[in-house]
mmCIF file of C-alpha atoms in Angstrom:
data_model
loop_
_atom_site.group_PDB
_atom_site.id
_atom_site.type_symbol
_atom_site.label_atom_id
_atom_site.label_comp_id
_atom_site.label_asym_id
_atom_site.label_seq_id
_atom_site.Cartn_x
_atom_site.Cartn_y
_atom_site.Cartn_z
ATOM 1 C CA UNK A 1 -38.071 34.487 74.920
ATOM 2 C CA UNK A 2 -35.379 36.656 73.274
ATOM 3 C CA UNK A 3 -31.907 35.661 74.404
ATOM 4 C CA UNK A 4 -29.970 38.643 75.781
ATOM 5 C CA UNK A 5 -26.561 38.552 74.076
ATOM 6 C CA UNK A 6 -24.935 40.663 76.794
ATOM 7 C CA UNK A 7 -25.977 38.144 79.444
ATOM 8 C CA UNK A 8 -24.771 35.357 77.162
ATOM 9 C CA UNK A 9 -21.314 36.966 76.914
ATOM 10 C CA UNK A 10 -21.241 37.270 80.701
ATOM 11 C CA UNK A 11 -22.146 33.598 80.998
ATOM 12 C CA UNK A 12 -19.340 32.544 78.622
ATOM 13 C CA UNK A 13 -16.797 34.526 80.646
ATOM 14 C CA UNK A 14 -17.820 32.763 83.862
ATOM 15 C CA UNK A 15 -18.011 29.370 82.128
ATOM 16 C CA UNK A 16 -14.504 29.761 80.699
ATOM 17 C CA UNK A 17 -12.934 30.810 84.023
ATOM 18 C CA UNK A 18 -15.275 29.004 86.449
ATOM 19 C CA UNK A 19 -14.775 31.932 88.795
ATOM 20 C CA UNK A 20 -17.154 34.873 89.218
ATOM 21 C CA UNK A 21 -14.526 37.238 90.624
ATOM 22 C CA UNK A 22 -11.999 36.719 87.808
ATOM 23 C CA UNK A 23 -14.743 36.863 85.196
ATOM 24 C CA UNK A 24 -15.960 40.181 86.604
ATOM 25 C CA UNK A 25 -12.413 41.559 86.333
ATOM 26 C CA UNK A 26 -12.148 40.475 82.687
ATOM 27 C CA UNK A 27 -15.534 42.012 81.919
ATOM 28 C CA UNK A 28 -14.717 45.209 83.868
ATOM 29 C CA UNK A 29 -17.904 45.033 85.936
ATOM 30 C CA UNK A 30 -18.560 44.544 89.644
ATOM 31 C CA UNK A 31 -18.960 40.960 90.812
ATOM 32 C CA UNK A 32 -22.443 41.543 92.331
ATOM 33 C CA UNK A 33 -23.613 42.929 88.987
ATOM 34 C CA UNK A 34 -22.272 39.862 87.197
ATOM 35 C CA UNK A 35 -23.966 37.519 89.662
ATOM 36 C CA UNK A 36 -27.294 39.316 89.160
ATOM 37 C CA UNK A 37 -26.961 39.074 85.375
ATOM 38 C CA UNK A 38 -26.256 35.324 85.543
ATOM 39 C CA UNK A 39 -29.255 34.777 87.847
ATOM 40 C CA UNK A 40 -31.405 36.758 85.423
ATOM 41 C CA UNK A 41 -30.199 34.602 82.530
ATOM 42 C CA UNK A 42 -31.016 31.451 84.506
ATOM 43 C CA UNK A 43 -34.502 32.827 85.136
ATOM 44 C CA UNK A 44 -34.901 33.653 81.438
ATOM 45 C CA UNK A 45 -33.932 30.101 80.469
ATOM 46 C CA UNK A 46 -35.674 28.364 83.363
ATOM 47 C CA UNK A 47 -32.521 26.385 84.100
ATOM 48 C CA UNK A 48 -29.646 26.467 86.557
ATOM 49 C CA UNK A 49 -26.371 26.992 84.684
ATOM 50 C CA UNK A 50 -23.836 26.692 87.517
ATOM 51 C CA UNK A 51 -23.472 24.862 90.787
ATOM 52 C CA UNK A 52 -21.819 26.981 93.466
ATOM 53 C CA UNK A 53 -20.396 25.605 96.703
ATOM 54 C CA UNK A 54 -17.327 25.965 98.907
ATOM 55 C CA UNK A 55 -15.332 23.861 96.409
ATOM 56 C CA UNK A 56 -15.905 26.337 93.583
ATOM 57 C CA UNK A 57 -18.072 26.821 90.496
ATOM 58 C CA UNK A 58 -19.046 24.082 88.045
ATOM 59 C CA UNK A 59 -21.263 23.973 84.985
ATOM 60 C CA UNK A 60 -24.513 22.042 85.127
ATOM 61 C CA UNK A 61 -25.630 19.906 82.188
ATOM 62 C CA UNK A 62 -27.726 22.854 81.004
ATOM 63 C CA UNK A 63 -24.702 25.127 81.377
ATOM 64 C CA UNK A 64 -22.504 22.817 79.319
ATOM 65 C CA UNK A 65 -25.136 22.739 76.579
ATOM 66 C CA UNK A 66 -25.461 26.520 76.569
ATOM 67 C CA UNK A 67 -21.673 26.921 76.388
ATOM 68 C CA UNK A 68 -21.523 24.617 73.365
ATOM 69 C CA UNK A 69 -24.230 26.633 71.601
ATOM 70 C CA UNK A 70 -23.008 30.070 72.683
ATOM 71 C CA UNK A 71 -19.773 30.125 70.674
ATOM 72 C CA UNK A 72 -21.287 29.891 67.167
ATOM 73 C CA UNK A 73 -24.138 32.223 68.160
ATOM 74 C CA UNK A 74 -21.849 34.971 69.444
ATOM 75 C CA UNK A 75 -19.501 34.512 66.496
ATOM 76 C CA UNK A 76 -22.384 34.950 64.067
ATOM 77 C CA UNK A 77 -23.413 38.208 65.759
ATOM 78 C CA UNK A 78 -19.832 39.455 65.429
ATOM 79 C CA UNK A 79 -19.936 38.539 61.740
ATOM 80 C CA UNK A 80 -23.188 40.474 61.236
ATOM 81 C CA UNK A 81 -21.640 43.500 62.937
ATOM 82 C CA UNK A 82 -18.601 43.341 60.627
ATOM 83 C CA UNK A 83 -20.744 43.064 57.497
ATOM 84 C CA UNK A 84 -23.007 45.947 58.534
ATOM 85 C CA UNK A 85 -19.981 48.131 59.315
ATOM 86 C CA UNK A 86 -18.537 47.389 55.887
ATOM 87 C CA UNK A 87 -21.833 48.293 54.223
ATOM 88 C CA UNK A 88 -22.074 51.584 56.143
ATOM 89 C CA UNK A 89 -18.587 52.458 54.945
ATOM 90 C CA UNK A 90 -19.697 51.948 51.369
ATOM 91 C CA UNK A 91 -17.151 49.211 50.814
ATOM 92 C CA UNK A 92 -17.902 46.360 48.441
ATOM 93 C CA UNK A 93 -15.312 43.841 49.528
ATOM 94 C CA UNK A 94 -15.195 40.059 49.795
ATOM 95 C CA UNK A 95 -12.596 38.444 52.046
ATOM 96 C CA UNK A 96 -11.583 34.952 50.920
ATOM 97 C CA UNK A 97 -9.477 32.787 53.188
ATOM 98 C CA UNK A 98 -7.377 29.999 51.743
ATOM 99 C CA UNK A 99 -5.158 27.226 53.015
ATOM 100 C CA UNK A 100 -1.572 26.900 51.833
ATOM 101 C CA UNK A 101 -1.367 25.348 48.370
ATOM 102 C CA UNK A 102 -4.822 26.452 47.198
ATOM 103 C CA UNK A 103 -5.023 28.785 44.197
ATOM 104 C CA UNK A 104 -7.784 31.400 44.595
ATOM 105 C CA UNK A 105 -7.048 33.390 41.413
ATOM 106 C CA UNK A 106 -9.156 31.326 38.938
ATOM 107 C CA UNK A 107 -12.327 31.749 41.001
ATOM 108 C CA UNK A 108 -11.572 35.414 41.780
ATOM 109 C CA UNK A 109 -11.203 36.237 38.082
ATOM 110 C CA UNK A 110 -14.436 34.465 37.171
ATOM 111 C CA UNK A 111 -16.263 36.200 40.019
ATOM 112 C CA UNK A 112 -14.942 39.672 39.180
ATOM 113 C CA UNK A 113 -16.233 39.340 35.612
ATOM 114 C CA UNK A 114 -19.749 39.291 37.092
ATOM 115 C CA UNK A 115 -19.021 41.699 39.951
ATOM 116 C CA UNK A 116 -16.482 44.304 38.779
ATOM 117 C CA UNK A 117 -17.614 46.544 41.656
ATOM 118 C CA UNK A 118 -16.543 44.044 44.334
ATOM 119 C CA UNK A 119 -12.912 43.806 45.439
ATOM 120 C CA UNK A 120 -11.799 40.271 46.310
ATOM 121 C CA UNK A 121 -9.257 40.266 49.142
ATOM 122 C CA UNK A 122 -7.417 37.079 50.088
ATOM 123 C CA UNK A 123 -5.907 35.949 53.368
ATOM 124 C CA UNK A 124 -4.012 32.760 54.115
ATOM 125 C CA UNK A 125 -5.410 30.830 57.061
ATOM 126 C CA UNK A 126 -4.178 27.900 59.133
ATOM 127 C CA UNK A 127 -6.053 24.773 60.133
ATOM 128 C CA UNK A 128 -6.583 25.746 63.751
ATOM 129 C CA UNK A 129 -8.363 28.991 62.823
ATOM 130 C CA UNK A 130 -10.356 28.227 59.685
ATOM 131 C CA UNK A 131 -13.737 27.629 61.372
ATOM 132 C CA UNK A 132 -13.388 30.500 63.860
ATOM 133 C CA UNK A 133 -12.522 33.033 61.147
ATOM 134 C CA UNK A 134 -15.597 32.065 59.142
ATOM 135 C CA UNK A 135 -17.930 32.204 62.112
ATOM 136 C CA UNK A 136 -16.799 35.584 63.420
ATOM 137 C CA UNK A 137 -16.747 37.214 59.981
ATOM 138 C CA UNK A 138 -13.027 37.853 59.563
ATOM 139 C CA UNK A 139 -13.368 35.989 56.264
ATOM 140 C CA UNK A 140 -16.517 35.602 54.161
ATOM 141 C CA UNK A 141 -15.547 32.386 52.376
ATOM 142 C CA UNK A 142 -12.842 29.852 53.091
ATOM 143 C CA UNK A 143 -10.999 27.291 51.029
ATOM 144 C CA UNK A 144 -10.594 24.837 53.901
ATOM 145 C CA UNK A 145 -9.045 21.440 54.386
ATOM 146 C CA UNK A 146 -10.898 18.697 56.241
ATOM 147 C CA UNK A 147 -11.362 17.894 59.027
ATOM 148 C CA UNK A 148 -13.162 21.028 60.177
ATOM 149 C CA UNK A 149 -15.867 21.532 62.779
ATOM 150 C CA UNK A 150 -18.865 22.087 60.491
ATOM 151 C CA UNK A 151 -21.117 23.504 63.233
ATOM 152 C CA UNK A 152 -22.650 26.708 61.900
ATOM 153 C CA UNK A 153 -21.053 26.286 58.475
ATOM 154 C CA UNK A 154 -22.116 25.346 54.946
ATOM 155 C CA UNK A 155 -19.392 23.142 53.459
ATOM 156 C CA UNK A 156 -19.092 22.300 49.735
ATOM 157 C CA UNK A 157 -16.546 19.690 48.546
ATOM 158 C CA UNK A 158 -14.209 20.717 45.707
ATOM 159 C CA UNK A 159 -11.402 18.185 45.196
ATOM 160 C CA UNK A 160 -9.086 15.683 46.830
ATOM 161 C CA UNK A 161 -5.336 15.932 46.854
ATOM 162 C CA UNK A 162 -2.714 13.199 47.439
ATOM 163 C CA UNK A 163 -0.276 13.681 50.275
ATOM 164 C CA UNK A 164 3.496 13.587 50.397
ATOM 165 C CA UNK A 165 6.130 12.944 53.030
ATOM 166 C CA UNK A 166 8.321 15.949 53.794
ATOM 167 C CA UNK A 167 11.834 14.629 54.432
ATOM 168 C CA UNK A 168 15.227 16.233 55.118
ATOM 169 C CA UNK A 169 17.511 16.353 52.091
ATOM 170 C CA UNK A 170 19.797 13.326 52.308
ATOM 171 C CA UNK A 171 17.150 11.148 54.012
ATOM 172 C CA UNK A 172 17.531 7.472 53.105
ATOM 173 C CA UNK A 173 14.153 7.574 51.296
ATOM 174 C CA UNK A 174 14.696 11.005 49.762
ATOM 175 C CA UNK A 175 15.465 9.655 46.284
ATOM 176 C CA UNK A 176 12.603 7.147 46.077
ATOM 177 C CA UNK A 177 9.678 7.566 43.677
ATOM 178 C CA UNK A 178 7.263 6.834 46.541
ATOM 179 C CA UNK A 179 7.157 5.399 50.046
ATOM 180 C CA UNK A 180 4.541 3.830 52.286
ATOM 181 C CA UNK A 181 3.550 4.990 55.719
ATOM 182 C CA UNK A 182 5.018 1.767 57.093
ATOM 183 C CA UNK A 183 8.405 2.605 55.508
ATOM 184 C CA UNK A 184 8.556 5.687 57.712
ATOM 185 C CA UNK A 185 7.435 3.978 60.933
ATOM 186 C CA UNK A 186 9.507 5.063 63.908
ATOM 187 C CA UNK A 187 10.580 8.352 62.355
ATOM 188 C CA UNK A 188 10.293 11.467 64.549
ATOM 189 C CA UNK A 189 7.105 13.241 63.471
ATOM 190 C CA UNK A 190 6.620 16.982 63.770
ATOM 191 C CA UNK A 191 3.448 17.679 65.704
ATOM 192 C CA UNK A 192 0.822 19.830 63.986
ATOM 193 C CA UNK A 193 -2.130 21.510 65.635
ATOM 194 C CA UNK A 194 -3.860 20.919 62.289
ATOM 195 C CA UNK A 195 -5.238 17.337 62.231
ATOM 196 C CA UNK A 196 -5.622 17.376 58.421
ATOM 197 C CA UNK A 197 -1.837 17.047 58.074
ATOM 198 C CA UNK A 198 -1.544 13.922 60.217
ATOM 199 C CA UNK A 199 -1.239 10.367 58.891
ATOM 200 C CA UNK A 200 -4.091 7.927 59.446
ATOM 201 C CA UNK A 201 -2.056 5.758 61.786
ATOM 202 C CA UNK A 202 0.527 6.764 64.353
ATOM 203 C CA UNK A 203 3.576 4.436 63.981
ATOM 204 C CA UNK A 204 5.792 7.434 64.723
ATOM 205 C CA UNK A 205 7.497 8.996 67.692
ATOM 206 C CA UNK A 206 6.904 12.598 68.670
ATOM 207 C CA UNK A 207 9.740 14.824 67.460
ATOM 208 C CA UNK A 208 8.941 17.275 70.251
ATOM 209 C CA UNK A 209 8.603 20.280 67.946
ATOM 210 C CA UNK A 210 5.061 21.654 67.543
ATOM 211 C CA UNK A 211 4.727 23.463 64.207
ATOM 212 C CA UNK A 212 2.101 25.696 62.657
ATOM 213 C CA UNK A 213 1.860 26.126 58.912
ATOM 214 C CA UNK A 214 3.951 25.050 55.939
ATOM 215 C CA UNK A 215 6.801 27.518 56.481
ATOM 216 C CA UNK A 216 7.526 26.319 60.019
ATOM 217 C CA UNK A 217 7.230 22.709 58.869
ATOM 218 C CA UNK A 218 9.848 23.133 56.137
ATOM 219 C CA UNK A 219 12.267 24.904 58.477
ATOM 220 C CA UNK A 220 12.101 22.161 61.110
ATOM 221 C CA UNK A 221 12.310 19.332 58.571
ATOM 222 C CA UNK A 222 15.199 21.047 56.805
ATOM 223 C CA UNK A 223 17.010 21.295 60.135
ATOM 224 C CA UNK A 224 16.663 17.512 60.569
ATOM 225 C CA UNK A 225 14.318 17.694 63.536
ATOM 226 C CA UNK A 226 11.742 15.302 62.116
ATOM 227 C CA UNK A 227 9.533 14.485 59.146
ATOM 228 C CA UNK A 228 6.033 15.627 58.242
ATOM 229 C CA UNK A 229 3.156 15.052 55.814
ATOM 230 C CA UNK A 230 1.556 17.698 53.630
ATOM 231 C CA UNK A 231 -0.828 17.938 50.714
ATOM 232 C CA UNK A 232 0.942 17.425 47.383
ATOM 233 C CA UNK A 233 0.399 21.046 46.336
ATOM 234 C CA UNK A 234 3.085 21.970 48.897
ATOM 235 C CA UNK A 235 5.642 20.501 46.503
ATOM 236 C CA UNK A 236 4.304 22.814 43.754
ATOM 237 C CA UNK A 237 3.979 26.052 45.720
ATOM 238 C CA UNK A 238 6.777 25.681 48.294
ATOM 239 C CA UNK A 239 10.425 24.780 47.812
ATOM 240 C CA UNK A 240 13.256 24.548 50.329
ATOM 241 C CA UNK A 241 16.879 23.670 49.630
ATOM 242 C CA UNK A 242 17.073 21.295 52.591
ATOM 243 C CA UNK A 243 13.791 19.436 52.022
ATOM 244 C CA UNK A 244 12.543 16.772 49.592
ATOM 245 C CA UNK A 245 8.980 15.615 48.920
ATOM 246 C CA UNK A 246 8.144 11.945 48.367
ATOM 247 C CA UNK A 247 4.599 10.706 47.512
ATOM 248 C CA UNK A 248 2.877 8.425 50.048
ATOM 249 C CA UNK A 249 0.058 6.736 48.075
ATOM 250 C CA UNK A 250 -1.393 4.804 51.018
ATOM 251 C CA UNK A 251 -2.215 7.936 53.030
ATOM 252 C CA UNK A 252 -5.824 9.103 52.957
ATOM 253 C CA UNK A 253 -6.005 12.003 50.448
ATOM 254 C CA UNK A 254 -6.371 15.558 51.649
ATOM 255 C CA UNK A 255 -9.842 17.027 51.040
ATOM 256 C CA UNK A 256 -10.336 20.650 50.023
ATOM 257 C CA UNK A 257 -13.758 22.276 50.453
ATOM 258 C CA UNK A 258 -15.404 25.672 50.336
ATOM 259 C CA UNK A 259 -16.940 26.806 53.616
ATOM 260 C CA UNK A 260 -19.283 29.687 54.434
ATOM 261 C CA UNK A 261 -20.938 30.622 57.724
ATOM 262 C CA UNK A 262 -24.550 29.411 57.670
ATOM 263 C CA UNK A 263 -25.619 32.863 58.830
ATOM 264 C CA UNK A 264 -24.018 34.477 55.774
ATOM 265 C CA UNK A 265 -26.760 34.451 53.136
ATOM 266 C CA UNK A 266 -25.318 37.149 50.871
ATOM 267 C CA UNK A 267 -26.013 36.569 47.134
ATOM 268 C CA UNK A 268 -22.495 37.893 46.467
ATOM 269 C CA UNK A 269 -21.041 35.089 48.563
ATOM 270 C CA UNK A 270 -23.187 32.545 46.737
ATOM 271 C CA UNK A 271 -21.908 33.910 43.414
ATOM 272 C CA UNK A 272 -18.307 33.417 44.531
ATOM 273 C CA UNK A 273 -19.096 29.841 45.583
ATOM 274 C CA UNK A 274 -20.542 29.233 42.107
ATOM 275 C CA UNK A 275 -17.427 30.727 40.502
ATOM 276 C CA UNK A 276 -15.176 28.550 42.666
ATOM 277 C CA UNK A 277 -17.084 25.410 41.731
ATOM 278 C CA UNK A 278 -16.988 26.260 38.028
ATOM 279 C CA UNK A 279 -13.216 26.828 38.112
ATOM 280 C CA UNK A 280 -12.313 23.896 40.377
ATOM 281 C CA UNK A 281 -10.688 22.088 37.458
ATOM 282 C CA UNK A 282 -8.371 25.032 36.775
ATOM 283 C CA UNK A 283 -7.541 25.267 40.473
ATOM 284 C CA UNK A 284 -6.712 21.561 40.511
ATOM 285 C CA UNK A 285 -4.349 21.975 37.560
ATOM 286 C CA UNK A 286 -2.504 24.746 39.430
ATOM 287 C CA UNK A 287 -1.681 22.295 42.207
ATOM 288 C CA UNK A 288 -1.385 19.191 40.016
ATOM 289 C CA UNK A 289 -3.930 17.042 41.840
ATOM 290 C CA UNK A 290 -7.289 15.295 41.522
ATOM 291 C CA UNK A 291 -10.694 16.965 41.490
ATOM 292 C CA UNK A 292 -14.060 15.821 42.801
ATOM 293 C CA UNK A 293 -16.516 16.057 39.935
ATOM 294 C CA UNK A 294 -19.371 17.560 41.932
ATOM 295 C CA UNK A 295 -22.575 15.641 41.485
ATOM 296 C CA UNK A 296 -20.894 12.968 39.385
ATOM 297 C CA UNK A 297 -17.919 10.631 39.091
ATOM 298 C CA UNK A 298 -14.451 11.787 40.074
ATOM 299 C CA UNK A 299 -12.233 12.952 37.256
ATOM 300 C CA UNK A 300 -8.486 12.803 37.417
ATOM 301 C CA UNK A 301 -6.394 15.906 37.096
ATOM 302 C CA UNK A 302 -2.980 15.869 35.496
ATOM 303 C CA UNK A 303 -0.581 13.256 36.764
#
């Protein structure tokens, strides 16, 4: 049985809203048409996807499973559409996403020596969007920070990076060579949507300021609204007159990886991955941190 992607998109709309009428409005189709399409999908799959009664609409176990699988599948079809459109336009372009503090230039230069006809574009990404942008084709390759939902992705480790506390200038620990997580217990912590920036334990109180990205973090810390934790490369690439960085050796190191959508089997993408792996040592030197020696023992970068 071939899965009808149009019906699948209709199903996701109903599953997200749990209301046939509102889903029909979002999809700009009549509700009876939507109901017929969902019944047809249930017949195709041989499974009931929703329970419908006077209390409303709920997903069945089969519906919950289909919803979990539908996201990566629909994202991969969007990615294929983007790549085909780019090929029709005659463009040879590779979009590389990167997290703050990661240097893409060494890999891009090595790649362009082999592919002078391919333009490497770069785009900074945040932790809450790195998987989605890979799956839907907005970026072809991503320098990502763990944790990341690896469903539908191929993930290659590159290096680890120590983490630092981000403190307001004038903080009582601002002049120390290093601190422990316990030293900072009870401090107001800025809340990140990105779990890779969080400490391993939570002996902190919520500062009440959700932040997204390094720039917002530095502004809030500089204003004295709380503290934060970032990868050490932040202290190399980002400065702020009202912020100091102090190493926290007992925090679990940050882990930087390369990620590609599993559906993206382009040899050009594979060549960029090879270039990134071969230049990982140079990239590590740019940020002054440690590298994973792929396939062997870890080697230390500059101190």
